[in-house]
Coordinates of C-alpha atoms in Angstrom, one line a residue:
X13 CA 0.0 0.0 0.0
X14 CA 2.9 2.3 -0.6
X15 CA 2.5 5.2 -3.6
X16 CA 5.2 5.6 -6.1
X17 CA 8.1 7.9 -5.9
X18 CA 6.8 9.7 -9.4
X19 CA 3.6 9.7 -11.7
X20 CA 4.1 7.3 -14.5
X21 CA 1.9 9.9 -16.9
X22 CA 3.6 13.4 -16.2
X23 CA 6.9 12.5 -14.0
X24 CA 5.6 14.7 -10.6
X25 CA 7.5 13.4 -7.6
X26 CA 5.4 12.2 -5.0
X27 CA 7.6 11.2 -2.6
X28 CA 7.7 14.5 -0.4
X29 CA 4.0 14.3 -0.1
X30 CA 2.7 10.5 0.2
X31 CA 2.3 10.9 4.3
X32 CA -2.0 10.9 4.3
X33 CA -1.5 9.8 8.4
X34 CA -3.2 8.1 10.7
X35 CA -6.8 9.6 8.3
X36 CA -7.6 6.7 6.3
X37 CA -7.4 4.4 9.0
X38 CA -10.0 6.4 11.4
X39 CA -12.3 6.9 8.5
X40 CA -11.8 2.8 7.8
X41 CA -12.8 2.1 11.8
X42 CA -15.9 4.1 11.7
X43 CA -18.0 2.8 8.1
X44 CA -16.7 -0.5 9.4
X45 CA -17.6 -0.2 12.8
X46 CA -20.6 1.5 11.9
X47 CA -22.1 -0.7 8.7
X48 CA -20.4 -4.2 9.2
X49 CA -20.0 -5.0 12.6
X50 CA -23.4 -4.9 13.8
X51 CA -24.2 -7.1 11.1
X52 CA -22.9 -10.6 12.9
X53 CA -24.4 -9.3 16.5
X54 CA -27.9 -8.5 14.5
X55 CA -27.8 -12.3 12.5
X56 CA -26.8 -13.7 16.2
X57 CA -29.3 -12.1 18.1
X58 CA -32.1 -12.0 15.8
X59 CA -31.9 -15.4 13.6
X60 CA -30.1 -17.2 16.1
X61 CA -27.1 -17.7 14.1
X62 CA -24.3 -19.3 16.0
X63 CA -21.4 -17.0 17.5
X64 CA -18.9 -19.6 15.2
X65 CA -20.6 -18.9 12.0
X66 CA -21.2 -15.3 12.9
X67 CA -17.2 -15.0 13.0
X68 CA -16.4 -17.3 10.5
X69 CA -18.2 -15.1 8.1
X70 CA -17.2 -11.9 9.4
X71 CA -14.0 -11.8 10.3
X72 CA -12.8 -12.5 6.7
X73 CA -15.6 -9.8 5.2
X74 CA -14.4 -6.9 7.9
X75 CA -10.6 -7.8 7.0
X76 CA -11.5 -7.7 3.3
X77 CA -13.4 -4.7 3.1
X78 CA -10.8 -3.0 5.9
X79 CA -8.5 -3.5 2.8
X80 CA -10.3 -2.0 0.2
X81 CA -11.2 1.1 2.3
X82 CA -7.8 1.8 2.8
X83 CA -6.5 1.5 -0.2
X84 CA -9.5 3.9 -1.5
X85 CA -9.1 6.2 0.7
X86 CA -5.7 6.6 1.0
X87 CA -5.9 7.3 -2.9
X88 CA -8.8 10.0 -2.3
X89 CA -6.9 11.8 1.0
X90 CA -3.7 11.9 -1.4
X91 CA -5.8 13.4 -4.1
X92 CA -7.0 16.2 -2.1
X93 CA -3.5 17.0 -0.5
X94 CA -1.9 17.0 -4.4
X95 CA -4.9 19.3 -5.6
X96 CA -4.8 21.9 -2.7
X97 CA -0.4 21.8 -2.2
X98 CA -1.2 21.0 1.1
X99 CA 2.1 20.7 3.2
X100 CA 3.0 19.7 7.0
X101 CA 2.6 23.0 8.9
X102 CA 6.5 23.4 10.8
X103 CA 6.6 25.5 14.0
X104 CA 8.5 29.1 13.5
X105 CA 8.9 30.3 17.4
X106 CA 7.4 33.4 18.2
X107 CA 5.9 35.8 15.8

């Protein structure tokens, strides 16, 4: 999951800017936390699916889809740092 050092089209360096941070990971835990998690609790309280199935089918779709997010929205938070030149903020002392 690691973005090249320079655009294959037009030759911009990237690798000053490819830190996105700890973002795409947060975003990640909340739609998964939010959408897919209480799926498994819902089939085990309400159909009476067993707790073994429950995680046998969930642990794999939560790690899957964890995946995919990230990869996404890494891409998307990189986007929007390349488009607005945005660039980590450095302390100058006093003003």
């Amino acid at each position: 999951m690691k973005f090249r050092d320079r655009c294959e089209a037009c030759g911009a360096d990237f690798s000053r800017l490819e830190d996105t941070g700890d973002g795409p990971a947060i975003f990640v835990i909340f739609i998964v936390g939010i959408f897919i998690v209480p799926l498994p609790v819902l089939l085990s309280v309400v159909a009476g699916w067993p707790s073994w199935l429950s995680l046998g089918i969930f642990i794999p779709v939560i790690v899957v889809v964890s995946v995919l997010l990230l990869r996404w929205l890494r891409g998307a938070m990189f986007t929007q740092q390349w488009r607005r030149a945005a660039r980590e903020q450095r302390f100058q002392g006093k003003s």
